[in-house]
Amino acid sequence: MSDCIFCKIAKGEIPTDFVYQDESVMVFKDINPQAPTHLLVIPKRHIVSAAEVDDLSVWANLMGRAVEVAKRLNLDTPGFRMVINTGEQGGQTVSHLHLHLLSGRHFGWPPG
Ligand code: 5GP
Ligand code: ZN
């Protein structure tokens, strides 16, 4: 999608500090980090939100790579949080599916 910021990042049209990419997924640093480590994991293909996923392989790639990156960065000890805000009330502000991978501080529950 031509006016989507995350599509532009996925295509390399916007210089971005990315930590992993393959043919279907990209992982890069959030521009406004909410924790010492705050990464975004996106499908390179434009998918509006979690509610629009049409193929289970999208989840395998997104979640699989997210956990893989978390472990490679040693975030599994002491721990990390994965969040997918979905839709307006879900707190989604960018309409391209993304998984937040956060670590480096304690996260409370329930979330705000
Ligand atoms: P949401 O609120 O949709 O769950 O999360 C969107 C996230 O994208 C926010 O955490 C925001 O800081 C991040 N973000 C928005 N625009 C950009 C950008 O241009 N570059 C990067 N790296 N992150 C962005
Ligand atoms: Zn997009």
Short mmCIF file of C-alpha atoms and ligand atoms in Angstrom, two decimals:
data_model
loop_
_atom_site.label_atom_id
_atom_site.label_comp_id
_atom_site.label_asym_id
_atom_site.label_seq_id
_atom_site.Cartn_x
_atom_site.Cartn_y
_atom_site.Cartn_z
CA MET A 1 0.00 0.00 0.00
CA SER A 2 1.69 3.17 -1.21
CA ASP A 3 0.82 5.54 1.66
CA CYS A 4 1.47 3.04 4.47
CA ILE A 5 4.48 3.92 6.63
CA PHE A 6 5.24 0.28 7.52
CA CYS A 7 5.04 -0.79 3.84
CA LYS A 8 7.62 1.92 3.10
CA ILE A 9 9.83 0.61 5.90
CA ALA A 10 9.39 -2.99 4.63
CA LYS A 11 10.43 -1.90 1.12
CA GLY A 12 13.49 -0.04 2.43
CA GLU A 13 12.10 3.31 1.26
CA ILE A 14 12.59 4.78 4.75
CA PRO A 15 15.94 4.22 6.47
CA THR A 16 15.14 2.15 9.56
CA ASP A 17 17.18 0.51 12.27
CA PHE A 18 16.09 -3.10 11.62
CA VAL A 19 17.32 -6.10 13.59
CA TYR A 20 15.99 -8.94 11.42
CA GLN A 21 14.39 -9.51 8.05
CA ASP A 22 13.57 -12.36 5.70
CA GLU A 23 11.26 -12.66 2.71
CA SER A 24 8.08 -12.28 4.76
CA VAL A 25 8.90 -10.54 8.05
CA MET A 26 10.81 -7.48 9.26
CA VAL A 27 11.80 -6.56 12.83
CA PHE A 28 12.83 -2.99 13.62
CA LYS A 29 13.07 -0.57 16.52
CA ASP A 30 9.99 1.42 17.51
CA ILE A 31 10.50 5.15 16.94
CA ASN A 32 8.94 5.94 20.32
CA PRO A 33 10.12 3.15 22.65
CA GLN A 34 7.97 2.26 25.67
CA ALA A 35 10.65 0.05 27.23
CA PRO A 36 14.45 -0.30 27.06
CA THR A 37 13.87 -2.78 24.21
CA HIS A 38 10.87 -2.05 22.01
CA LEU A 39 10.78 -3.78 18.63
CA LEU A 40 8.06 -4.03 16.02
CA VAL A 41 7.57 -7.27 14.10
CA ILE A 42 5.64 -6.84 10.85
CA PRO A 43 4.65 -8.92 7.85
CA LYS A 44 6.21 -7.33 4.76
CA ARG A 45 2.89 -7.81 2.98
CA HIS A 46 0.29 -5.15 3.82
CA ILE A 47 -2.29 -6.58 6.23
CA VAL A 48 -4.40 -3.98 8.03
CA SER A 49 -4.74 -5.70 11.40
CA ALA A 50 -4.85 -9.01 13.27
CA ALA A 51 -8.53 -9.21 12.33
CA GLU A 52 -7.62 -9.22 8.63
CA VAL A 53 -5.15 -12.12 8.67
CA ASP A 54 -6.25 -14.53 5.93
CA ASP A 55 -3.56 -17.21 6.23
CA LEU A 56 -2.32 -19.01 9.34
CA SER A 57 1.24 -18.92 8.00
CA VAL A 58 1.24 -15.18 8.75
CA TRP A 59 0.95 -16.02 12.46
CA ALA A 60 3.61 -18.70 12.26
CA ASN A 61 6.05 -16.24 10.71
CA LEU A 62 5.17 -13.29 12.93
CA MET A 63 5.08 -15.09 16.29
CA GLY A 64 7.83 -17.52 15.38
CA ARG A 65 10.28 -14.82 14.37
CA ALA A 66 9.31 -12.61 17.31
CA VAL A 67 10.18 -15.34 19.83
CA GLU A 68 13.29 -16.29 17.89
CA VAL A 69 14.56 -12.68 17.95
CA ALA A 70 13.64 -12.36 21.65
CA LYS A 71 15.70 -15.42 22.49
CA ARG A 72 18.62 -14.36 20.31
CA LEU A 73 18.69 -11.02 22.15
CA ASN A 74 18.49 -12.90 25.49
CA LEU A 75 15.19 -11.23 26.36
CA ASP A 76 13.70 -14.51 27.65
CA THR A 77 15.50 -13.97 30.93
CA PRO A 78 14.13 -12.05 32.77
CA GLY A 79 11.25 -11.89 30.28
CA PHE A 80 9.44 -10.01 27.56
CA ARG A 81 5.96 -9.02 26.49
CA MET A 82 4.32 -9.34 23.07
CA VAL A 83 1.34 -7.13 22.24
CA ILE A 84 -0.83 -6.76 19.15
CA ASN A 85 -3.12 -3.74 19.40
CA THR A 86 -6.10 -4.31 17.13
CA GLY A 87 -8.60 -1.71 15.98
CA GLU A 88 -9.43 1.66 17.49
CA GLN A 89 -10.37 0.52 21.00
CA GLY A 90 -7.53 -1.95 20.94
CA GLY A 91 -5.15 1.01 20.69
CA GLN A 92 -3.97 0.44 17.11
CA THR A 93 -2.64 3.63 15.52
CA VAL A 94 -0.80 2.26 12.45
CA SER A 95 -3.03 0.29 10.08
CA HIS A 96 -0.46 -2.32 9.12
CA LEU A 97 -0.36 -5.42 11.34
CA HIS A 98 2.48 -5.26 13.86
CA LEU A 99 3.50 -7.12 16.97
CA HIS A 100 5.18 -5.13 19.76
CA LEU A 101 8.07 -6.97 21.41
CA LEU A 102 8.93 -5.22 24.67
CA SER A 103 11.53 -6.00 27.31
CA GLY A 104 13.91 -4.51 29.86
CA ARG A 105 11.49 -3.41 32.55
CA HIS A 106 8.63 -4.82 34.61
CA PHE A 107 5.23 -4.76 32.92
CA GLY A 108 2.13 -4.47 35.07
CA TRP A 109 -1.17 -6.30 34.65
CA PRO A 110 -3.83 -5.46 33.63
CA PRO A 111 -2.48 -3.21 30.87
CA GLY A 112 -3.79 0.37 30.74
P1 5GP B 1 0.12 0.85 17.63
O1 5GP B 1 -0.25 2.02 18.46
O2 5GP B 1 -0.53 0.90 16.26
O3 5GP B 1 -0.04 -0.48 18.29
O4 5GP B 1 1.69 0.96 17.41
C1 5GP B 1 2.27 1.73 16.41
C2 5GP B 1 3.72 1.89 16.80
O5 5GP B 1 4.44 2.32 15.66
C3 5GP B 1 3.96 2.94 17.88
O6 5GP B 1 4.60 2.33 18.99
C4 5GP B 1 4.81 3.99 17.19
O7 5GP B 1 5.79 4.54 18.05
C5 5GP B 1 5.43 3.21 16.05
N1 5GP B 1 5.74 4.00 14.87
C6 5GP B 1 4.91 4.87 14.23
N2 5GP B 1 5.52 5.39 13.15
C7 5GP B 1 6.76 4.83 13.10
C8 5GP B 1 7.86 4.99 12.20
O8 5GP B 1 7.83 5.74 11.23
N3 5GP B 1 8.98 4.27 12.47
C9 5GP B 1 9.06 3.40 13.54
N4 5GP B 1 10.20 2.75 13.71
N5 5GP B 1 8.03 3.24 14.40
C10 5GP B 1 6.89 3.94 14.18
ZN ZN B 2 1.35 -1.45 4.95
#
